[in-house]
Coordinates of C-alpha atoms in Angstrom, one line a residue:
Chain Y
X1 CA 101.8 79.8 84.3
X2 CA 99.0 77.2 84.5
X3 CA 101.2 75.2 87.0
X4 CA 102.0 78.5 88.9
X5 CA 98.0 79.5 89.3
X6 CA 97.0 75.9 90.5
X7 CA 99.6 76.0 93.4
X8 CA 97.5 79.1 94.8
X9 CA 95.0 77.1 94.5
X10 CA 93.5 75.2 97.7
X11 CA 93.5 71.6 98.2
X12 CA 89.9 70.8 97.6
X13 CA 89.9 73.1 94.5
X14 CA 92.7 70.9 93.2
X15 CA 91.2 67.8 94.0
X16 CA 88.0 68.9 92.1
X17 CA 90.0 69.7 89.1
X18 CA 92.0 66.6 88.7
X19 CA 88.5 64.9 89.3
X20 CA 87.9 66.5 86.1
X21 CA 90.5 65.0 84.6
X22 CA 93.3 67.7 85.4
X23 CA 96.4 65.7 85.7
X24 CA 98.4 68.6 86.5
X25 CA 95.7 69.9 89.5
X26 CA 97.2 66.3 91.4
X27 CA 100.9 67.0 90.5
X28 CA 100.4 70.4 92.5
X29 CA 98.8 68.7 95.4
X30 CA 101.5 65.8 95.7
X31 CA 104.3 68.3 95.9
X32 CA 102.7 69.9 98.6
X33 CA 101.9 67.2 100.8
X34 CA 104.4 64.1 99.8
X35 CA 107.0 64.9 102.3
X36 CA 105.1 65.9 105.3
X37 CA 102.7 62.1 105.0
X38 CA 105.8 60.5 104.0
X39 CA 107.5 61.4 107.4
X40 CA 103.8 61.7 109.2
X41 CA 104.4 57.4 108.3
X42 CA 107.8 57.0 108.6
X43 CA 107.4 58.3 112.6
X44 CA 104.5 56.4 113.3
X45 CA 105.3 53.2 111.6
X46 CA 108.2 51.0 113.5
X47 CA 109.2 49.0 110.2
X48 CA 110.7 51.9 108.3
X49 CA 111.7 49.3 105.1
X50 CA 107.1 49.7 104.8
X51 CA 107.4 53.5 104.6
X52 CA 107.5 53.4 101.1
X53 CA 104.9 50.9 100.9
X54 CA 102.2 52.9 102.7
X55 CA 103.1 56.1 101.2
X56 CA 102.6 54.4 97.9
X57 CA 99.1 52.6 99.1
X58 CA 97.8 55.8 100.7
X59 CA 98.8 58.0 97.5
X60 CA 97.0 55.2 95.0
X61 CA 94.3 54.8 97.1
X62 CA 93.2 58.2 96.6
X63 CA 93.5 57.5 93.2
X64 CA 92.0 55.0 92.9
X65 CA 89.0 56.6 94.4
X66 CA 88.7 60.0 93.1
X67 CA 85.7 59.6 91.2
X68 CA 83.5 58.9 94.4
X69 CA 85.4 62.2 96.6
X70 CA 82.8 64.3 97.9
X71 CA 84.4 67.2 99.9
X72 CA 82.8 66.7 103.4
X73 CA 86.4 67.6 105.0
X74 CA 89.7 69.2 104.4
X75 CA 91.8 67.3 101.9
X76 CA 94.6 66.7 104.7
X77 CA 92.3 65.0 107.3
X78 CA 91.0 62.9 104.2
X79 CA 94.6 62.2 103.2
X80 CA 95.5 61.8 106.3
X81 CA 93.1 59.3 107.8
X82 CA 93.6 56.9 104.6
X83 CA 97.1 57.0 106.2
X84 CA 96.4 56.0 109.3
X85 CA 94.0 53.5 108.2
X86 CA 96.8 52.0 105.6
X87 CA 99.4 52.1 109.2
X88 CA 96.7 50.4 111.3
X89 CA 96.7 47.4 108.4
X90 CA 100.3 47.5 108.4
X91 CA 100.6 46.4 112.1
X92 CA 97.6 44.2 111.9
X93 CA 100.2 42.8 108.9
X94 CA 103.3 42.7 111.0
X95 CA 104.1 41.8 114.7
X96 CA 105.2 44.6 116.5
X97 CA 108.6 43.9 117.3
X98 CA 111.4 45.7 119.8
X99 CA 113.0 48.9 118.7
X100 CA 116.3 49.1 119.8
X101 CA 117.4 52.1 121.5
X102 CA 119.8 54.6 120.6
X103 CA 122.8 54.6 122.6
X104 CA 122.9 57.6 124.5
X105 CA 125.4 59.6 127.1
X106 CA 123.0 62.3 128.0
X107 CA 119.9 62.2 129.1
X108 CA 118.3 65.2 129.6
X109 CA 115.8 66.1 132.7
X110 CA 112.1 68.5 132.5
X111 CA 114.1 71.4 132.7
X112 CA 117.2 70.6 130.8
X113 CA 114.9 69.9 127.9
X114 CA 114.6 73.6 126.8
X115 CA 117.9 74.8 127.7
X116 CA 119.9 72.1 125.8
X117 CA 118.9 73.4 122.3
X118 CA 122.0 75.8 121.8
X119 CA 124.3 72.7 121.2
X120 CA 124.0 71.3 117.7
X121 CA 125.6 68.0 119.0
X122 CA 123.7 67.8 122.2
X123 CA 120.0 68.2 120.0
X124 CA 120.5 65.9 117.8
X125 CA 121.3 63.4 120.7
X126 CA 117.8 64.5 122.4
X127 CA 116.4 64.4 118.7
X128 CA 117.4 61.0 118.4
X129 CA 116.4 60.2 122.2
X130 CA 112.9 61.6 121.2
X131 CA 112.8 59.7 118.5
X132 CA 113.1 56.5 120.4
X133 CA 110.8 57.6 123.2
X134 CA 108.0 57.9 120.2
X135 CA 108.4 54.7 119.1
X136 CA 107.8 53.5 122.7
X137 CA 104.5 55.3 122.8
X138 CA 101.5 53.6 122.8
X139 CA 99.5 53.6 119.5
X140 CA 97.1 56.1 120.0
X141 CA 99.3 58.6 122.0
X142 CA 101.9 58.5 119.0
X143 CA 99.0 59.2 116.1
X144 CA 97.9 62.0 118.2
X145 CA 101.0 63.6 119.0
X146 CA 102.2 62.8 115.9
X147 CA 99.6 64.8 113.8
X148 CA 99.4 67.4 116.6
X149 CA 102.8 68.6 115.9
X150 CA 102.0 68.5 112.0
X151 CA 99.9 71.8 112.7
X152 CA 96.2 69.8 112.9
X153 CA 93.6 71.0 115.2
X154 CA 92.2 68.8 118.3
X155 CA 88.9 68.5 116.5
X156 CA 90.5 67.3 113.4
X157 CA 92.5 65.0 115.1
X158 CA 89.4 63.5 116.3
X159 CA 87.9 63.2 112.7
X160 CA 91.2 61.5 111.3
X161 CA 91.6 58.9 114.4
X162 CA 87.9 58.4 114.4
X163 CA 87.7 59.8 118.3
X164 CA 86.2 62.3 120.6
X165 CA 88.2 65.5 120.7
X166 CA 88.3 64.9 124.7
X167 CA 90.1 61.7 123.9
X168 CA 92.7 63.5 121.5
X169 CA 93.1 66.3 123.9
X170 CA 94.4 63.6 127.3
X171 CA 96.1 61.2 124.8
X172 CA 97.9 64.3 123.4
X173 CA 98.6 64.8 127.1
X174 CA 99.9 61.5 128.0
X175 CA 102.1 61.2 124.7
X176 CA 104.0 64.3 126.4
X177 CA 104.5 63.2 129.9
X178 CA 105.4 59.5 128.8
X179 CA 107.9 61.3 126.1
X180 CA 109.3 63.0 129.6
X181 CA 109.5 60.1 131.6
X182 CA 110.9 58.0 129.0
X183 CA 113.8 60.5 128.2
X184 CA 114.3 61.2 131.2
X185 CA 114.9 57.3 132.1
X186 CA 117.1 56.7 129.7
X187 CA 119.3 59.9 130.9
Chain P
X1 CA 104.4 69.3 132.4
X2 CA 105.3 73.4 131.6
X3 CA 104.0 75.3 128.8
X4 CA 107.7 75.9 128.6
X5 CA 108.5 72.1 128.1
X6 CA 106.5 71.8 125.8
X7 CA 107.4 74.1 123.3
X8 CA 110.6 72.8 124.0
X9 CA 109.6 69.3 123.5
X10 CA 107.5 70.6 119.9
X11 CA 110.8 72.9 119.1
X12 CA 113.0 69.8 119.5
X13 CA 110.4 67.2 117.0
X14 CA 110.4 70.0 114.3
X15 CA 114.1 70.3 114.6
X16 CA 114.4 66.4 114.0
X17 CA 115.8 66.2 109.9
X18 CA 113.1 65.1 107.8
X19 CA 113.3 61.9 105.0
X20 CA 112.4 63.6 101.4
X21 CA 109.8 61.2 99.3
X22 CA 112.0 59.2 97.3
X23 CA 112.3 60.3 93.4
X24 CA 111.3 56.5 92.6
X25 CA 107.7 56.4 94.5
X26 CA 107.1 60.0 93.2
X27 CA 107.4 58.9 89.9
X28 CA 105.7 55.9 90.3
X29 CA 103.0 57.9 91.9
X30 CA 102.6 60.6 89.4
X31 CA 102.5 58.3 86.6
X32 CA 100.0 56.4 88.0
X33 CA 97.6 59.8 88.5
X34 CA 98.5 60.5 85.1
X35 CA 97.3 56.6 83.9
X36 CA 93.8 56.9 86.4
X37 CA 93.7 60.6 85.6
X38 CA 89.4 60.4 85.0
X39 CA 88.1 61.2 81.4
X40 CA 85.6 63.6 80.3
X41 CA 82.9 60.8 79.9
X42 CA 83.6 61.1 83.9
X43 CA 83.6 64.3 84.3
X44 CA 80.7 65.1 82.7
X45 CA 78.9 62.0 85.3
X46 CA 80.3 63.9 87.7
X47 CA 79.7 67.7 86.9
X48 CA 76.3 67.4 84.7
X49 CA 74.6 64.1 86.0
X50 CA 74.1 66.2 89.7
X51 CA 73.0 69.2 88.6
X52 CA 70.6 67.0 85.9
X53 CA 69.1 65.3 89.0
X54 CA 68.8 68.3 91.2
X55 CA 66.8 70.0 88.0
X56 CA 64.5 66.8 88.0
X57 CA 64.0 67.0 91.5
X58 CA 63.3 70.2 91.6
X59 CA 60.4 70.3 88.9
X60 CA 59.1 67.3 90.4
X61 CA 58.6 69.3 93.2
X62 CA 57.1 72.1 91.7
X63 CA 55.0 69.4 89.8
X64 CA 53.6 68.4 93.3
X65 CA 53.8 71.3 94.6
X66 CA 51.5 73.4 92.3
X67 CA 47.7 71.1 92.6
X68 CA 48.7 71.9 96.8
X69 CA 49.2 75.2 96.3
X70 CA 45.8 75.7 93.9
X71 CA 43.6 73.3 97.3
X72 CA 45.1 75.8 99.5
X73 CA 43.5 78.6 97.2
X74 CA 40.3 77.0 97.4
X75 CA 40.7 76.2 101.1
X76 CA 41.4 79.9 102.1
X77 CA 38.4 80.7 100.2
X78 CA 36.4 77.9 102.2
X79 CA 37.5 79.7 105.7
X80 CA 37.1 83.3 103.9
X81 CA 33.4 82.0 103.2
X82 CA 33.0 80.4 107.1
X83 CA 34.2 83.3 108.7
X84 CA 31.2 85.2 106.9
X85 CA 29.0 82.9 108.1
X86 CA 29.9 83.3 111.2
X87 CA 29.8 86.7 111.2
X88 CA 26.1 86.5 110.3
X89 CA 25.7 83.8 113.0
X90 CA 27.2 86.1 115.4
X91 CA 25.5 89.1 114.2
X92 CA 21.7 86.7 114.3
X93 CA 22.8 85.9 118.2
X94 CA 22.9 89.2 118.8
X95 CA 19.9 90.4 117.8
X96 CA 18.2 87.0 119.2
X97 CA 20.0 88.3 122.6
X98 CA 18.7 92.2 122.1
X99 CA 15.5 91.0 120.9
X100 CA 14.6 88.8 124.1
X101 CA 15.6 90.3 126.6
X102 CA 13.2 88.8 129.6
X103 CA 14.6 85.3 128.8
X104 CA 18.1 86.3 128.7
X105 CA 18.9 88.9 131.5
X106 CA 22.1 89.6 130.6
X107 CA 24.3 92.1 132.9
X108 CA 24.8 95.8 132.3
X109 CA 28.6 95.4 131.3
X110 CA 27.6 92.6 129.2
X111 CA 25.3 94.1 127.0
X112 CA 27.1 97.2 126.6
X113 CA 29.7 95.4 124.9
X114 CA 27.4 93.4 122.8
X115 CA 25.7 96.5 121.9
X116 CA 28.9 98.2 121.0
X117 CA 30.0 95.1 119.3
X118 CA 27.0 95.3 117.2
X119 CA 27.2 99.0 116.5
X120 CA 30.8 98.2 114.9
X121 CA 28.9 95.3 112.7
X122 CA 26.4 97.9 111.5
X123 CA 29.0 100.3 110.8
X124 CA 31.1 97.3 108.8
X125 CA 28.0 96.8 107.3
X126 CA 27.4 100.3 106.3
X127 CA 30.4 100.1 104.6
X128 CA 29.8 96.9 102.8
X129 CA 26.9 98.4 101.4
X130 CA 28.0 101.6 100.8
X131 CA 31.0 100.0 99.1
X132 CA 29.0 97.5 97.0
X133 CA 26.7 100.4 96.1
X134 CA 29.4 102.3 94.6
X135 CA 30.5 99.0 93.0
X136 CA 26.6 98.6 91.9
X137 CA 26.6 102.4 90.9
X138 CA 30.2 102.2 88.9
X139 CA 28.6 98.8 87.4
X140 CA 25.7 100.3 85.5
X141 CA 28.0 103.2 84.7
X142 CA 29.6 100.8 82.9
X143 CA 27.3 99.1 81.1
X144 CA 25.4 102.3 80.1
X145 CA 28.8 103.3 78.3
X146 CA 28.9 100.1 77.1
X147 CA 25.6 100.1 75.3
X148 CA 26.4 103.7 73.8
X149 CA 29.7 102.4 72.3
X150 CA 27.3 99.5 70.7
X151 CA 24.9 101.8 69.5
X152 CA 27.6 104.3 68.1
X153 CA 29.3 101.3 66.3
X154 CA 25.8 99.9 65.0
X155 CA 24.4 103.4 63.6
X156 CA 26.5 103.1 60.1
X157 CA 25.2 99.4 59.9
X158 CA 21.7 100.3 60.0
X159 CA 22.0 102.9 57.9
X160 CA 23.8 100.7 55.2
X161 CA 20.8 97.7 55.7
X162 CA 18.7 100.5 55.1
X163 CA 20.1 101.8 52.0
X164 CA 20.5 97.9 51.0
X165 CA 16.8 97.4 51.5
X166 CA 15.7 100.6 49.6
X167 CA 18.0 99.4 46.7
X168 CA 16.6 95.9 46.9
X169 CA 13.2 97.3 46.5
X170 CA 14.1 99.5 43.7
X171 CA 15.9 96.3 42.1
X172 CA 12.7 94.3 42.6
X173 CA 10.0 96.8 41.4
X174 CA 12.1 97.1 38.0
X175 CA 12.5 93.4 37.5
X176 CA 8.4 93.6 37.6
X177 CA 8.4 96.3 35.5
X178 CA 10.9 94.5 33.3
X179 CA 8.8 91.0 33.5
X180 CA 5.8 93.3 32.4
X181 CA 6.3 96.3 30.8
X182 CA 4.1 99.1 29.9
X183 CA 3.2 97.9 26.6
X184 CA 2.1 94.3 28.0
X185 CA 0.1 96.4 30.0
X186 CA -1.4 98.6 27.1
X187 CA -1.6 95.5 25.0
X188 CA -3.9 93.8 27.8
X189 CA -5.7 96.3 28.8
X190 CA -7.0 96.1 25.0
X191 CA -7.3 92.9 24.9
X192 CA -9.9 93.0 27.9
X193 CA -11.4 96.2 26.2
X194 CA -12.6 94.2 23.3
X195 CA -13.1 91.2 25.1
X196 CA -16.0 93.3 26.5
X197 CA -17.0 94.8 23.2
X198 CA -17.6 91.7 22.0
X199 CA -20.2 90.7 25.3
X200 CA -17.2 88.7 27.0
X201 CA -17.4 89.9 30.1
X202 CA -16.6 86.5 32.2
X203 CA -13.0 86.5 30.2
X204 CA -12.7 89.5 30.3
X205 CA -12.8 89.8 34.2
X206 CA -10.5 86.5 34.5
X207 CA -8.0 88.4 32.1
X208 CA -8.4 91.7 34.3
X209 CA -7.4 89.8 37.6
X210 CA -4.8 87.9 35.8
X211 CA -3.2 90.8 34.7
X212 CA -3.7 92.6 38.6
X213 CA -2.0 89.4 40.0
X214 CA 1.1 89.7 37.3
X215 CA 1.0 93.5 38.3
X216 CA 0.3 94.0 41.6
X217 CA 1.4 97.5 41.8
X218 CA 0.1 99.4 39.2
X219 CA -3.2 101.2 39.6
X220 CA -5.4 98.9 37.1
X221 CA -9.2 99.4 37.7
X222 CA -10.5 96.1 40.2
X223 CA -13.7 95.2 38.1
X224 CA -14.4 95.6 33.8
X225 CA -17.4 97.6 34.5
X226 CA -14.9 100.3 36.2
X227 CA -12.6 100.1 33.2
X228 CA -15.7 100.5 30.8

């Protein structure tokens, strides 16, 4: 029952109470955002044996530093920027080296993009195709496409990647032509 | 690049099977929250210790704030006090100006105004007056009631120091009688009486006065040739 009323609970409200020393308050919140950052890292980071790593670092980091949390944002751009920041060290860490690409018989056009998704088969060729293209992306394109398809706003982008929202807005831009051209020159 | 393309594009990363946290770091994870989890000591450093400070703060504040607040008092009064002065000082100018009229031609329009403005100063006047009047008035009023409440609670006080006194008196004239009583006066009286049988009359007068002084009150004869 206690379990059931903290998960209508909001994230900020759950962070308060395991700042009180609710244990349980942080089990709620961890179930509801472990798998989202832990694939939010897995697609950004190129060394996915360091996925667990991070996800580990950026979990204990908030941890760690619960006693000094002030709610100034939502929880998830605060979660989510320790993650990014925890990425960013990760690189710094580890040279970046050459993804290989997934071999690939189709390669879809601009307009072929939409119209492909009836075959099970041929999506999870452009899935893995897309997949690729992201890891291709520049840095700053991937973040931001990366966290705008996890539902966050343009403005909250900007807070997590420590940018302008103008900035977000043309990188998000970018990140989906260069996703185009890139699958499209692999086809 | 198409609105359409793009849902497409978002449609096709959602589709894109997604890696479940792995049972191992979840644990780990939760057991450390569990191990960091903060204690009440904590808690009440974070809950109490703000609203603690915000409390000091706020009768500091107040503790400033109130010696201001009591110079802005006096200061309004200060500005309450000027603006009657200057009133007056108006009010004097004005009548300087209406008085002396050859040195200070003033135009038509002019003194109209001045005159009307003076006329409303007499009529604020007026009503000062009138109003203090009343106050005046209402104050002896007062005070009139006042003394009438006095005298209606001091009435049954003099009449009880009156009584007191009469009863003092009484008290006093029998303790006289009592130090000399009317056979000490008898008993003296022939005492002197053959003093001045016997051709004493010098003793006898000394004995006379002596016995007027011990008894001023009783009507004894002033000289031995009035009691012979």
């Amino acid at each position: 029952m206690r379990s059931l009323i903290k998960q209508l609970k909001s994230d900020e409200s759950l962070m308060r109470d395991y700042q009180r020393g609710d244990s349980i308050a942080f089990d709620v919140l961890y179930q509801r955002h472990k798998d989202k950052l832990f694939n939010f890292i897995y697609r950004s980071c190129q060394h996915s044996e360091s996925v667990e790593d991070i996800a580990h670092d950026t979990w204990m980091s908030i941890i760690r530093t619960i006693e000094n949390y002030q709610q100034t944002a939502k929880f998830t751009t605060y979660l989510y920027q320790i993650a990014r920041n925890k990425i960013i060290d990760h690189w710094r860490q580890q040279k970046p080296t050459d993804t290989t690409d997934i071999g690939l018989d189709q390669i879809p056009s601009e307009s072929n993009l939409s119209r492909s998704a009836g075959n099970n088969a041929e999506q999870l060729q452009l899935v893995n195709q897309l997949m690729n293209a992201l890891l291709k992306l520049p840095h700053e394109q991937r973040e931001a496409f990366l966290l705008k398809e996890e539902g966050f706003s343009q403005n909250e982008i900007a807070e997590i990647t420590d940018s302008k929202p103008q900035a977000v807005k043309s990188r998000v831009r970018y990140a989906r032509q260069q996703l185009r051209t890139l699958m499209a020159a692999t086809a | 690049m198409s609105k359409q393309d793009q849902k497409a594009l978002s449609n096709l990363y959602r589709s894109a099977p997604r890696l479940d946290s792995p049972d191992a770091l979840d644990q780990r994870i939760l057991q450390a929250a569990e191990n960091h989890a903060p204690t009440r000591q904590n808690m009440i450093r974070h809950h109490w210790m703000p609203i603690a400070a915000s409390a000091c703060v706020a009768g500091i504040a107040i503790f400033v704030a109130m010696p201001l607040m009591e110079f802005d008092d006096h200061s309004t009064q200060r500005f309450e006090v000027n603006q009657d002065l200057q009133v007056e000082t108006v009010m004097e100018r004005e009548s300087m100006s209406d008085t002396t009229p050859e040195s200070l031609p003033a135009a038509p329009t002019a003194r109209l105004t001045t005159r009307a403005k003076k006329k409303e100063l007499n009529e604020a006047e007026m009503s000062v007056t009138k109003s203090s009047d009343q106050v005046s008035a209402d104050f002896a009023l007062g005070r009139s009631v006042e003394t009438k409440a006095a005298k209606a609670a001091s009435e049954p006080i003099t009449e009880a120091r009156s009584s007191l006194q009469s009863q003092r008196a009484a008290s006093t004239a029998v303790v006289r009688q009592g130090l000399l009583p009317m056979e000490e006066i008898d008993r003296q009286l022939a005492e002197i009486r053959d003093l001045v049988d016997r051709q004493m009359p010098g003793q006898a007068q000394k004995l006379l006065d002596q016995l007027i002084l011990r008894c001023p009150d009783c009507a004894l004869p002033a000289k031995v040739a009035e009691l012979e």
